[in-house]
XYZ file of C-alpha atoms in Angstrom:
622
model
C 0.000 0.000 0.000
C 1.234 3.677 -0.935
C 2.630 5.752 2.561
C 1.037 8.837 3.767
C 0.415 11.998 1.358
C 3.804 14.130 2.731
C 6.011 11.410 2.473
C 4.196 9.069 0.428
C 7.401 8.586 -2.271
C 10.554 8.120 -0.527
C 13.334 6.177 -2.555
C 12.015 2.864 -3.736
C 14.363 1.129 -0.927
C 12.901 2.734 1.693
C 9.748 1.929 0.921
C 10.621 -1.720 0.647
C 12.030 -1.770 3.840
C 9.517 0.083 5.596
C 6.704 -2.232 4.238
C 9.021 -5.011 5.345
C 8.802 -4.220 8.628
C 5.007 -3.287 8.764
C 4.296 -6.180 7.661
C 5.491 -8.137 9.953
C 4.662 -5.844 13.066
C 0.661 -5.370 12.177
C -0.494 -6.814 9.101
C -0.306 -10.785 10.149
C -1.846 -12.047 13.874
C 0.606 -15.091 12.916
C 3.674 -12.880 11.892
C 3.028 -10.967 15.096
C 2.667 -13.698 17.267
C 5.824 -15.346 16.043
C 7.710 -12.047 16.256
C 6.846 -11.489 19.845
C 8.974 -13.220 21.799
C 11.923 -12.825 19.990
C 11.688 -9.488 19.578
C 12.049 -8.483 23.413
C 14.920 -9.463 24.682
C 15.391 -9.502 28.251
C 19.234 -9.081 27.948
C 19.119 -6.299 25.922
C 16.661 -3.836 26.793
C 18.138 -0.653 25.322
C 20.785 0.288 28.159
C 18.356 -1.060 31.162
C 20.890 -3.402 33.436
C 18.731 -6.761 34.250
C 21.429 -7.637 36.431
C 19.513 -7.588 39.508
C 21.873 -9.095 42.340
C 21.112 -10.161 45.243
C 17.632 -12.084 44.812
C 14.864 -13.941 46.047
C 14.108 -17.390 45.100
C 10.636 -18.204 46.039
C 9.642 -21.675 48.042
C 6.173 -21.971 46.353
C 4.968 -23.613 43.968
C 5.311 -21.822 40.379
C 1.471 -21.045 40.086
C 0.019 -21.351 43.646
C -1.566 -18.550 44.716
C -2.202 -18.392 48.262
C 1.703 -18.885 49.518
C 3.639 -17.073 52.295
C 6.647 -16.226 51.171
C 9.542 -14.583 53.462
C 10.679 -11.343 52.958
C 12.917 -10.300 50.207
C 16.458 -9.194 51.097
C 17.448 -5.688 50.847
C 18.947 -4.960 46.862
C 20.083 -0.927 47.782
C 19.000 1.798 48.755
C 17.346 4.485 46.814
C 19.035 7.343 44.892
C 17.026 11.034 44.851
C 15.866 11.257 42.196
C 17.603 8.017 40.085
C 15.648 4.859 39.108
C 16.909 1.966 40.271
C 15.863 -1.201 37.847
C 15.624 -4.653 38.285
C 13.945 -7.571 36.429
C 11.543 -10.223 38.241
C 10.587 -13.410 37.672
C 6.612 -14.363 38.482
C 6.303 -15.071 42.191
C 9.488 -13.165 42.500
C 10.002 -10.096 45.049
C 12.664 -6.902 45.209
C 13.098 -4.966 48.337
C 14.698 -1.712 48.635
C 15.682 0.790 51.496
C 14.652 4.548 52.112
C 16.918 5.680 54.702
C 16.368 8.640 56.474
C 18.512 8.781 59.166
C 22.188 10.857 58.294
C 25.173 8.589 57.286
C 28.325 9.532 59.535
C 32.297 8.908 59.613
C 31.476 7.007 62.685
C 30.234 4.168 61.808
C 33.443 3.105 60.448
C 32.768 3.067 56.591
C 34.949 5.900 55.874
C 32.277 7.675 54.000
C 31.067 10.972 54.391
C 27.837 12.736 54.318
C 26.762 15.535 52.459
C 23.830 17.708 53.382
C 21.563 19.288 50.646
C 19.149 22.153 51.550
C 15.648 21.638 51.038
C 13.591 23.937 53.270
C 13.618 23.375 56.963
C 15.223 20.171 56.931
C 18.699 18.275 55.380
C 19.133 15.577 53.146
C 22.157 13.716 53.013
C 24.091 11.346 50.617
C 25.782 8.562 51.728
C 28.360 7.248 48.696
C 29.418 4.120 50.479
C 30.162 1.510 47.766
C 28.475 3.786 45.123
C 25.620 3.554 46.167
C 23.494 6.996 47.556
C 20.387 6.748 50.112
C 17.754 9.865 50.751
C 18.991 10.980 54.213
C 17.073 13.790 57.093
C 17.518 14.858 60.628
C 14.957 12.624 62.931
C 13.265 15.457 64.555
C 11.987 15.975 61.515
C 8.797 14.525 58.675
C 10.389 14.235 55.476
C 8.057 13.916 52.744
C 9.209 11.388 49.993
C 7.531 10.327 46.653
C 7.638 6.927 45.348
C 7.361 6.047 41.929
C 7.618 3.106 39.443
C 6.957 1.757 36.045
C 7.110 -1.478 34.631
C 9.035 -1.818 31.673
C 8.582 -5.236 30.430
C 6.064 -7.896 31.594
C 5.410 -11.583 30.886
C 3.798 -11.733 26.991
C 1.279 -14.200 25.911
C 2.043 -17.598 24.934
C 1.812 -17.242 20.606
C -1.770 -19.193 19.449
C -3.072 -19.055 23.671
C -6.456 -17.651 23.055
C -7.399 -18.349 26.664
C -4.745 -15.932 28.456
C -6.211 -11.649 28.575
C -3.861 -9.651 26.071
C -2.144 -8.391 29.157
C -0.878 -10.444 32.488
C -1.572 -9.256 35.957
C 0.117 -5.906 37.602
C 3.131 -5.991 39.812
C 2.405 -4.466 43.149
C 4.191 -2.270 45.990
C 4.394 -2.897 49.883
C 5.504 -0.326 52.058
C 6.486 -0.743 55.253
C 8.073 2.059 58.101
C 9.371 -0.656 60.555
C 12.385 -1.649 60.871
C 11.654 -4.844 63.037
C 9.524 -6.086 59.701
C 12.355 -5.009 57.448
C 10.862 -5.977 53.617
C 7.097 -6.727 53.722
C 5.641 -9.329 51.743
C 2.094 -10.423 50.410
C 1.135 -12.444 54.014
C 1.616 -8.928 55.916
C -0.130 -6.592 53.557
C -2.923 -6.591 55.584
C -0.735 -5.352 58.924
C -1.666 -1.565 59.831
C 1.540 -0.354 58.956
C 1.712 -2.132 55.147
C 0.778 0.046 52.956
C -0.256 -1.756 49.675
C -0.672 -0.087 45.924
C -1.256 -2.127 42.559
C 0.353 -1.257 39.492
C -2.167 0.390 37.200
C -1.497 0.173 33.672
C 2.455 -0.464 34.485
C 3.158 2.750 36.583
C 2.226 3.367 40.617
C 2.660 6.739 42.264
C 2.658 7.186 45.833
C 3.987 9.750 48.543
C 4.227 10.009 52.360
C 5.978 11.664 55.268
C 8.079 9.616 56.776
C 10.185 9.835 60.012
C 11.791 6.426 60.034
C 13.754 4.667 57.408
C 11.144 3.108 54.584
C 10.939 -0.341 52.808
C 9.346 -0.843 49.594
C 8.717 -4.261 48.394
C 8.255 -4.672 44.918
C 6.105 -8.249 43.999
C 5.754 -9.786 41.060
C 2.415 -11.959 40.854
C 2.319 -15.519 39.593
C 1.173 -15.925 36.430
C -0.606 -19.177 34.647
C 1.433 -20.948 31.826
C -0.239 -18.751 28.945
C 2.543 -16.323 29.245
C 6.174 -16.424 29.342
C 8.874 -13.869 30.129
C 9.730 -11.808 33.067
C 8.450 -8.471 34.332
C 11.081 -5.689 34.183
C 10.572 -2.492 36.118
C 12.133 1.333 37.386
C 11.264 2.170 41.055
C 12.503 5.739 42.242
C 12.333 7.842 45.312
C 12.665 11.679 45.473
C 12.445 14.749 48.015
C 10.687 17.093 45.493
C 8.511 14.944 42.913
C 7.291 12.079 41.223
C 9.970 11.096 38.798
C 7.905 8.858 36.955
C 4.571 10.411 36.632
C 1.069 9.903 34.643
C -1.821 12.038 33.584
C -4.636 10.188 33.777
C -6.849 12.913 32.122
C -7.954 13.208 28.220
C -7.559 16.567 25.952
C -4.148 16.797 26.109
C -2.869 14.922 22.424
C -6.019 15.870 19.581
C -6.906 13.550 16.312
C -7.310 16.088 13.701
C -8.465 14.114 10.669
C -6.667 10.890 8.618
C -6.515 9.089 4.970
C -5.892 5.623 4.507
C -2.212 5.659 5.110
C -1.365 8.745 7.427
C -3.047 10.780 10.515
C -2.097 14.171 11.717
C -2.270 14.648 15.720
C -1.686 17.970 17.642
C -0.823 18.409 21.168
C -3.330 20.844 22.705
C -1.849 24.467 23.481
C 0.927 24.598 25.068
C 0.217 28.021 26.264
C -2.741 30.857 25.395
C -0.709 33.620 26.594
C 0.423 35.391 23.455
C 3.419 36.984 25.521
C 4.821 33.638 25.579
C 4.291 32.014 22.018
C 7.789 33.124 20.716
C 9.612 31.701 23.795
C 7.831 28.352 23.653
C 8.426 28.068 19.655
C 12.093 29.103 20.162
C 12.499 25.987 22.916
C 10.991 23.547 20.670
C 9.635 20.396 20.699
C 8.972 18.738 24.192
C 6.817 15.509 23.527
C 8.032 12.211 22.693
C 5.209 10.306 20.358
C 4.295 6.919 20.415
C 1.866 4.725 19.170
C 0.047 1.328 19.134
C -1.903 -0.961 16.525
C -5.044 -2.396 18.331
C -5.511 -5.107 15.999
C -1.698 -6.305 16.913
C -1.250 -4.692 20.399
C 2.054 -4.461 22.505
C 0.996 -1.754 24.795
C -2.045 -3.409 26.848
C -0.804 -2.720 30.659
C 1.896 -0.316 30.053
C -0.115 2.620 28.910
C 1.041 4.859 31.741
C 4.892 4.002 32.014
C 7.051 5.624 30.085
C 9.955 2.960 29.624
C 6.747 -0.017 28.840
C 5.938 2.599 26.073
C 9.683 3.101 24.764
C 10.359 -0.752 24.626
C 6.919 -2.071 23.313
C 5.958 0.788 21.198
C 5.581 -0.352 17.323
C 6.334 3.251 15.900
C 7.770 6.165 18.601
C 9.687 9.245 17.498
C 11.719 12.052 19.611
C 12.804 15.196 19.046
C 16.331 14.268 18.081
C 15.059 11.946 15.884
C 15.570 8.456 17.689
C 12.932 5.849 18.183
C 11.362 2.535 16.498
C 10.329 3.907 12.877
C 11.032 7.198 13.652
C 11.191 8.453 10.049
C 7.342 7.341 9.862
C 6.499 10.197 12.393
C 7.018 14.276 10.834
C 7.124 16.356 14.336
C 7.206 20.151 14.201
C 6.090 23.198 16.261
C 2.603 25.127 14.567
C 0.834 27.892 15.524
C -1.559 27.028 12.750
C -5.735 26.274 14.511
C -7.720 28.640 16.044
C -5.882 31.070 18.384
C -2.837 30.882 16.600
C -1.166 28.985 20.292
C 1.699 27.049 20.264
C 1.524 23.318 19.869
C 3.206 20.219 18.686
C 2.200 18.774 15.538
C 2.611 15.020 14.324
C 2.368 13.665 10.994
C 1.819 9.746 10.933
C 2.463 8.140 7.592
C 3.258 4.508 6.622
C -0.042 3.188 8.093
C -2.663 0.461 7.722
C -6.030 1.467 6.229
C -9.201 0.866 8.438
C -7.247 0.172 11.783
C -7.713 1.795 15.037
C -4.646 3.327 16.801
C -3.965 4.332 19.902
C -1.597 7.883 20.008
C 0.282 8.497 23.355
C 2.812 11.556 24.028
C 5.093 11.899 26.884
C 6.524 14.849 28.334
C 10.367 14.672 29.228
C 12.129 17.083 31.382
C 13.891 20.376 29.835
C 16.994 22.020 31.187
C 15.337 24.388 34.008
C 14.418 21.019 35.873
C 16.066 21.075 39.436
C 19.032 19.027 39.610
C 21.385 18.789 42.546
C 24.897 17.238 42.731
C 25.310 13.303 43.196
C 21.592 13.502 42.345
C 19.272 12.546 39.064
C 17.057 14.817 37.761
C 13.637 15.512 38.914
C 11.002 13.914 36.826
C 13.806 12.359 34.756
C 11.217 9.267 34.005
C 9.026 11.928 31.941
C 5.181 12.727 32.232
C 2.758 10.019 31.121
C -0.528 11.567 29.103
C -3.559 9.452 28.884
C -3.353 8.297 25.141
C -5.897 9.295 22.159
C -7.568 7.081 20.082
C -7.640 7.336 16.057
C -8.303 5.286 12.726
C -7.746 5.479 9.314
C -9.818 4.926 6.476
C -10.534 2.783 3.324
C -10.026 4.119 0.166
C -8.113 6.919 -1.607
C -10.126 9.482 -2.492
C -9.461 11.294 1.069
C -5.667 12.434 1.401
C -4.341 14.557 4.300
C -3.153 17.786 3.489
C -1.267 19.670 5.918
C 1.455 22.996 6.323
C 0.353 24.806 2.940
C 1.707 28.429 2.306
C -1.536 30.143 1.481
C -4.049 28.192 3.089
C -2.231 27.884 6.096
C -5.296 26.662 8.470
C -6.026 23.713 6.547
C -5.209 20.343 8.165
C -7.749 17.461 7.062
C -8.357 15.251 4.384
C -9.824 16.868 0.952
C -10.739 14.821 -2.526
C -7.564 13.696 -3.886
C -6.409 11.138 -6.641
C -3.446 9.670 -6.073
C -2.938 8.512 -10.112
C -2.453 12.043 -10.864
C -0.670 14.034 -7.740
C 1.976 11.256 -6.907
C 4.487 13.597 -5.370
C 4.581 14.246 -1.685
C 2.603 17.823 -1.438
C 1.534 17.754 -5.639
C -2.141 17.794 -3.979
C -1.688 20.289 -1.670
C -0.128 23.012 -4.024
C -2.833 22.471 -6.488
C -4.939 23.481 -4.431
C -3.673 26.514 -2.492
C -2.516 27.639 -5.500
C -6.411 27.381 -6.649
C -7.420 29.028 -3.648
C -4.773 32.117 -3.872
C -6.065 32.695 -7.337
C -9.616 33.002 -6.546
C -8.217 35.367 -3.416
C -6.788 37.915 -5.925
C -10.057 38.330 -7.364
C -11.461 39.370 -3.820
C -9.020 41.657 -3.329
C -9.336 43.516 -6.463
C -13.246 43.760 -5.613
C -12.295 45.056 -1.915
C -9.982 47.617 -3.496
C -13.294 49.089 -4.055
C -14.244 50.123 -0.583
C -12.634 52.794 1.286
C -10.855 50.935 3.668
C -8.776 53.469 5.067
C -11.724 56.032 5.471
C -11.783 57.736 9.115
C -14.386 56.146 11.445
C -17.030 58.566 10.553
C -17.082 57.482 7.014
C -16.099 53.395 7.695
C -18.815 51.066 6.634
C -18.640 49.417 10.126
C -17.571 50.635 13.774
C -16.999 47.273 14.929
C -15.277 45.679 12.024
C -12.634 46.543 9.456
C -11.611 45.660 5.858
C -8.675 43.609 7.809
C -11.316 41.341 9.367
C -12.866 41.066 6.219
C -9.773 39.692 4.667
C -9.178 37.560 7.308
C -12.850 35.966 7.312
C -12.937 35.660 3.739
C -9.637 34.007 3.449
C -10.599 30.874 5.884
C -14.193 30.607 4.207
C -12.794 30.756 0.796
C -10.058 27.768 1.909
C -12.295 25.758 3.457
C -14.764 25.601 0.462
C -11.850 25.470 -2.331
C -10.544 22.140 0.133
C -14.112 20.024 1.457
C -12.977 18.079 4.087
C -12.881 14.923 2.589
C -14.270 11.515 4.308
C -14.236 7.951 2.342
C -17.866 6.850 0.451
C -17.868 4.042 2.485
C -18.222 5.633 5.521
C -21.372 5.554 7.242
C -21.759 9.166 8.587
C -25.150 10.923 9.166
C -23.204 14.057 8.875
C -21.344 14.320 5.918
C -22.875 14.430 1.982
C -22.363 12.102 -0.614
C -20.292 14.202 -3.777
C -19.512 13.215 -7.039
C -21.552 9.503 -7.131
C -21.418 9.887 -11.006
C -18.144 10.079 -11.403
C -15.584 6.675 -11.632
C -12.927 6.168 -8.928
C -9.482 6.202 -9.522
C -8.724 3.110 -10.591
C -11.884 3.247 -13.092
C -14.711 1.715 -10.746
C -17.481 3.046 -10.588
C -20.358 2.908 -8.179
C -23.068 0.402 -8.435
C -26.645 1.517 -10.185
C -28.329 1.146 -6.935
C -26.173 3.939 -5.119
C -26.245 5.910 -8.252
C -30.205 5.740 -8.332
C -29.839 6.863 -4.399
C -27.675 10.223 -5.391
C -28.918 11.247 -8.781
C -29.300 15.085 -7.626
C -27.086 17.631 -8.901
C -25.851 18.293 -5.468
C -24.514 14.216 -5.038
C -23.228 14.332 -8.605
C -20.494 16.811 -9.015
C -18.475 18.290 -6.510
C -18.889 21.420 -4.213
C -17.240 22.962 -7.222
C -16.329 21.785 -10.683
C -12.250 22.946 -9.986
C -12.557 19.393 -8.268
C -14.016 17.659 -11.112
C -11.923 19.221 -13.476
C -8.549 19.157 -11.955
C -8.318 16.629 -9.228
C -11.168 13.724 -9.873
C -11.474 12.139 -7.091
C -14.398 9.930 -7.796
C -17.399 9.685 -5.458
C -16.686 10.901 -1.784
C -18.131 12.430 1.029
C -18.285 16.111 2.296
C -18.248 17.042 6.232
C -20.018 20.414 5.297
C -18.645 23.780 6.320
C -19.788 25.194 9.706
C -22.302 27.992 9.116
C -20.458 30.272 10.962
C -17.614 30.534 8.554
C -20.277 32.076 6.197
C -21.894 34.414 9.215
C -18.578 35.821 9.835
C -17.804 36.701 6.448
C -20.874 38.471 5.640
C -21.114 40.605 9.567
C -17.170 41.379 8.762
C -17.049 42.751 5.144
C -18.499 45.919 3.495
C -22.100 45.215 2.254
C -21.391 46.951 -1.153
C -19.665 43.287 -1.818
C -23.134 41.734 -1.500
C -21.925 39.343 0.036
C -24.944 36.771 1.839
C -25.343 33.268 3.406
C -28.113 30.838 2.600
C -30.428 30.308 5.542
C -30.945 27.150 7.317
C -34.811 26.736 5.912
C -33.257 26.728 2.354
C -32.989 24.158 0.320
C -29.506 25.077 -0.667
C -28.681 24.665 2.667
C -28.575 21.300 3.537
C -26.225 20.992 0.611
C -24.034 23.623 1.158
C -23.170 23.947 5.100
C -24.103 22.002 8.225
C -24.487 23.103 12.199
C -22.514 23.002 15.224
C -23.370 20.241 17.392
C -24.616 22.705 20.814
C -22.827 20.117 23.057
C -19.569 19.517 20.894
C -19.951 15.889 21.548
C -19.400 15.043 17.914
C -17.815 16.799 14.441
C -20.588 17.392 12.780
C -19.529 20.306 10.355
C -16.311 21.522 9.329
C -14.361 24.315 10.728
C -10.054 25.000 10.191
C -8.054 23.220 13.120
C -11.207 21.796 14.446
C -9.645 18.066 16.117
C -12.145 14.881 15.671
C -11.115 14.693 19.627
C -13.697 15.988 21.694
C -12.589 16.791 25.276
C -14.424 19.872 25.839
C -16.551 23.017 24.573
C -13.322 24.866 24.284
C -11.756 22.043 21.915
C -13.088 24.569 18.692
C -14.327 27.918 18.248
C -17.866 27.811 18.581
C -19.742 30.829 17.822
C -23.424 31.563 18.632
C -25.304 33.656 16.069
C -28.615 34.850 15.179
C -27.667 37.200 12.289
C -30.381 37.027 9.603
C -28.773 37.481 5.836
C -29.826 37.767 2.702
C -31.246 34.975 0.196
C -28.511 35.109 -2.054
C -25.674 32.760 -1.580
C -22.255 33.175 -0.801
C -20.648 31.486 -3.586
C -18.552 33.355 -6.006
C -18.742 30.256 -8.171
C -18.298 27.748 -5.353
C -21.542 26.500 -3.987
C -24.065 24.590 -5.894
């Protein structure tokens, strides 16, 4: 199958390769299966160290359930603010040590400690044998934060139908006496055990503490439909979380997709226009990852950020690293409504009609506290709750995205990839369509006596620069529908073109044809489409009437210049409504995401202007 529209044609051994490897990632369940387990290996997990030392060997029986196992043996203690890693088998347990009492020259070990201001109290490092511990004066509560993610777990058993896609979640103990040392599963019900699950691979915790601390980390048994071991980061620090997730949707937005490629938008990174240039300069901050649900390897590790970074099928960074990184285009935008900051990512190489899952994860930058001896706080990155997205059948829909003139426009519009085989071919064609028919406006507004003083200005709320403005994102959004395949069963889009063969010379059968034999289901929104592009029968999410509304209250009225109303019959055919509740797309507006999170996702705009009969068209509207 051809890649995405903006990188669609790379050299011909690319491709191959690329295709190679798709192929056997997502395309096969038996090829996927088979690639599995030989595809993680625990020895080699990008830099991670699965040399765990000094372990537990558990007395039970591999897949009995209801054993009491002793305690697990201290491994070291914790580092501020550095993950220390380990690997588990099933049944297996890890135990580390939070000290918080102050390492001294007197106890013989010839170390020395070092105290580190943080408010009212001390911290200390103790480097005996390498190894550093969280330290703090006993008159005092020292709050620490505990934090973990699970790297790698146990994977199901290739053709075991029975097994869930994802195996059960290792767990924490906590414990604050010393007398108990490491706690295992038989005391988790003692009053001073404190107990928290893993949750899709990551746990957060934090407490005050004014002994020393021991956190248990257990890995459950698991039945003989999966194989492997569970691999995981635990980390303690004085100021935050240094693995952390955001459970909470909005923050990565689905803006539209073809057959082949998606585009995806972080949300704004800020709305103060004072700091736009700042933010831009710094550049990009997210790390993008994402998942194939019919083949997936990121069940149970959606919130950790090293489970995403060794499962991940496709995941790009800003220096250009990652699994398929060249599949994933990542650059800063201002473009959508606002004209914010944001992150923008361009998904090519993909497989038609397939659900994805999108994930980003925030990473520190270099104003992140960092104190010597120590790691850096929130080194293990910010974890946002992922966004779900598809692609389509067909290719009359192609994305279109970063165009000169029509600079808002970032969805799918009619395309035919037989004649515009070049990366952005499509694109140009039609901006430079749509900056034509924008000279012709101009000339008409150098009519009007723009720079008249108020007194004489045909408005006192509005100027011939809003008029411009208005005019140029109606005009682009009707030169480029947005574009969604024939196939598709949407109650909110229009059927266009249903006369006219695909392609690849199909046409549609005579019983759709006899179901769209009106003018308005038979040619495009305009006949530059037929004529230029033919992009056989498609669908049309229909403008937002507001587009229209704005154009018409902004610009002079000696343009003449009017909007159909919504009891027309031209209407229905020509633009659509806002859904009052923004639970669903149901017309099309520039930068509007198919993500709904909230009412402030797009610009909605509430109207009752009345215009005129005549339509806005200028040659584009049927």
């Amino acid at each position: 199958m051809p890649l995405g529209l903006s990188h669609s044609r790379p050299a011909p051994s690319l491709v191959a390769t690329i295709f190679t490897i798709l192929h056997i990632l997502a395309l096969s369940p038996a090829a996927f299966a088979a690639e599995t387990p030989t595809s993680i290996d625990p020895n080699n997990l990008g830099g991670y160290d699965l040399d765990r030392g000094d372990t537990y060997e558990p007395s039970f029986a591999p897949f009995d359930r209801s054993y009491l196992g002793k305690r697990a043996s201290v491994i070291a203690p914790l580092v501020n603010n550095i993950p220390a890693k380990s690997n588990l088998k099933p049944g297996e347990t890890a135990c580390y040590q939070l000290k918080k009492t102050i390492a001294s020259d007197s106890q013989g070990s010839g170390t020395t400690a070092r105290s580190l201001d943080l408010s009212t109290a001390e911290v200390a490092i103790n480097s005996s044998s390498g190894a550093s511990v969280l330290a703090r004066d006993d008159s005092q509560k020292l709050q620490v934060f505990l934090s973990a993610n699970t790297c790698l777990q146990p994977y199901r058993v290739p053709g075991d139908d029975k097994a869930d896609i994802e195996p059960p979640q290792l767990t924490l103990l906590i414990s604050n006496l010393s007398q108990l040392g490491c706690p295992d599963m038989s005391m988790q019900d003692t009053s001073n055990i404190q107990k928290r699950a893993f949750e899709s691979g990551a746990v957060m915790f934090n407490m005050n503490i004014t002994e020393d601390l021991y956190i248990t980390v257990q890995a459950p048994n698991v039945s003989s439909s999966y194989q492997g071991v569970y691999f995981f980061e635990l980390a303690g620090s004085t100021q935050d979380y240094y693995h952390r997730y955001v459970n909470k949707d909005g923050q990565l937005l689905w803006l539209d997709s073809d057959a082949s490629s998606a585009l995806l938008v972080s949300k704004n990174l800020t709305t103060d226009p004072d700091e736009t240039k700042q933010i831009m300069d710094g550049g990009m901050r997210y790390r993008f990852y994402i998942d194939n649900e019919l083949y997936p390897r990121l069940h149970g590790l959606q919130h950790s950020t090293c489970g995403l970074q060794t499962n991940a099928q496709i995941y790009a960074t800003p220096n250009g690293t990652g699994n398929l990184n060249q599949l994933v285009h990542m650059t800063m935008t201002t473009r959508g409504p606002g004209g914010f900051p944001k992150q923008q990512f361009f998904v090519t190489g993909l497989n038609d009609t397939t659900g994805y899952q999108g994930f980003i994860v925030r990473t520190p930058n270099a104003t992140v506290i960092k104190r010597d001896g120590e790691g850096v706080v929130g080194g293990g990155g910010t974890v946002f709750a992922s966004t779900a997205f598809n692609t389509v059948s067909g290719t009359s829909c192609k994305m279109v995205t970063d165009l000169e003139f029509c600079d808002d426009i970032q969805y799918a519009v009619p395309g035919n990839p037989d004649k515009f085989k070049a990366d952005d071919s499509l694109g140009q064609k039609y901006d430079d369509y749509a900056r034509d028919m924008y000279a012709n406006f101009e000339k008409a507004l150098m009519q009007v006596q723009c720079e008249a003083p108020s007194t004489k200005m045909y408005s006192l709320l509005k100027n011939c620069d809003d008029c411009r403005r208005t005019y140029k994102k109606w005009l682009c959004t009707v030169v480029m529908p947005r574009c969604e395949d024939y196939n598709l069963d949407s109650p909110h889009s229009v059927v266009r073109n249903a006369g006219q063969p695909f392609p690849n010379g199909t046409r549609l059968p005579a019983a759709d044809l006899a179901l769209y034999a009106a003018p308005a289901h038979n040619r495009s929104r305009n006949s530059f489409i037929d004529d230029q592009i033919a992009p056989g029968p498609y669908r049309e999410l229909l403008p937002c009437d507001d587009l229209c509304y704005e154009v018409v209250q902004s610009c002079p009225s000696a343009l003449q210049l009017a909007c159909p109303l919504r009891k027309f019959r031209e209407y229905n055919s020509s633009y659509a409504k806002r859904d009052p509740d923004n639970k669903e797309v149901t017309c099309n507006y520039p930068g509007e995401p198919r993500t709904r999170v909230s009412a402030a996702v797009g610009v909605v705009l509430h109207t009752t202007f009345l215009c005129g009969m005549a339509l806005l068209s200028m040659g584009l509207l049927y």
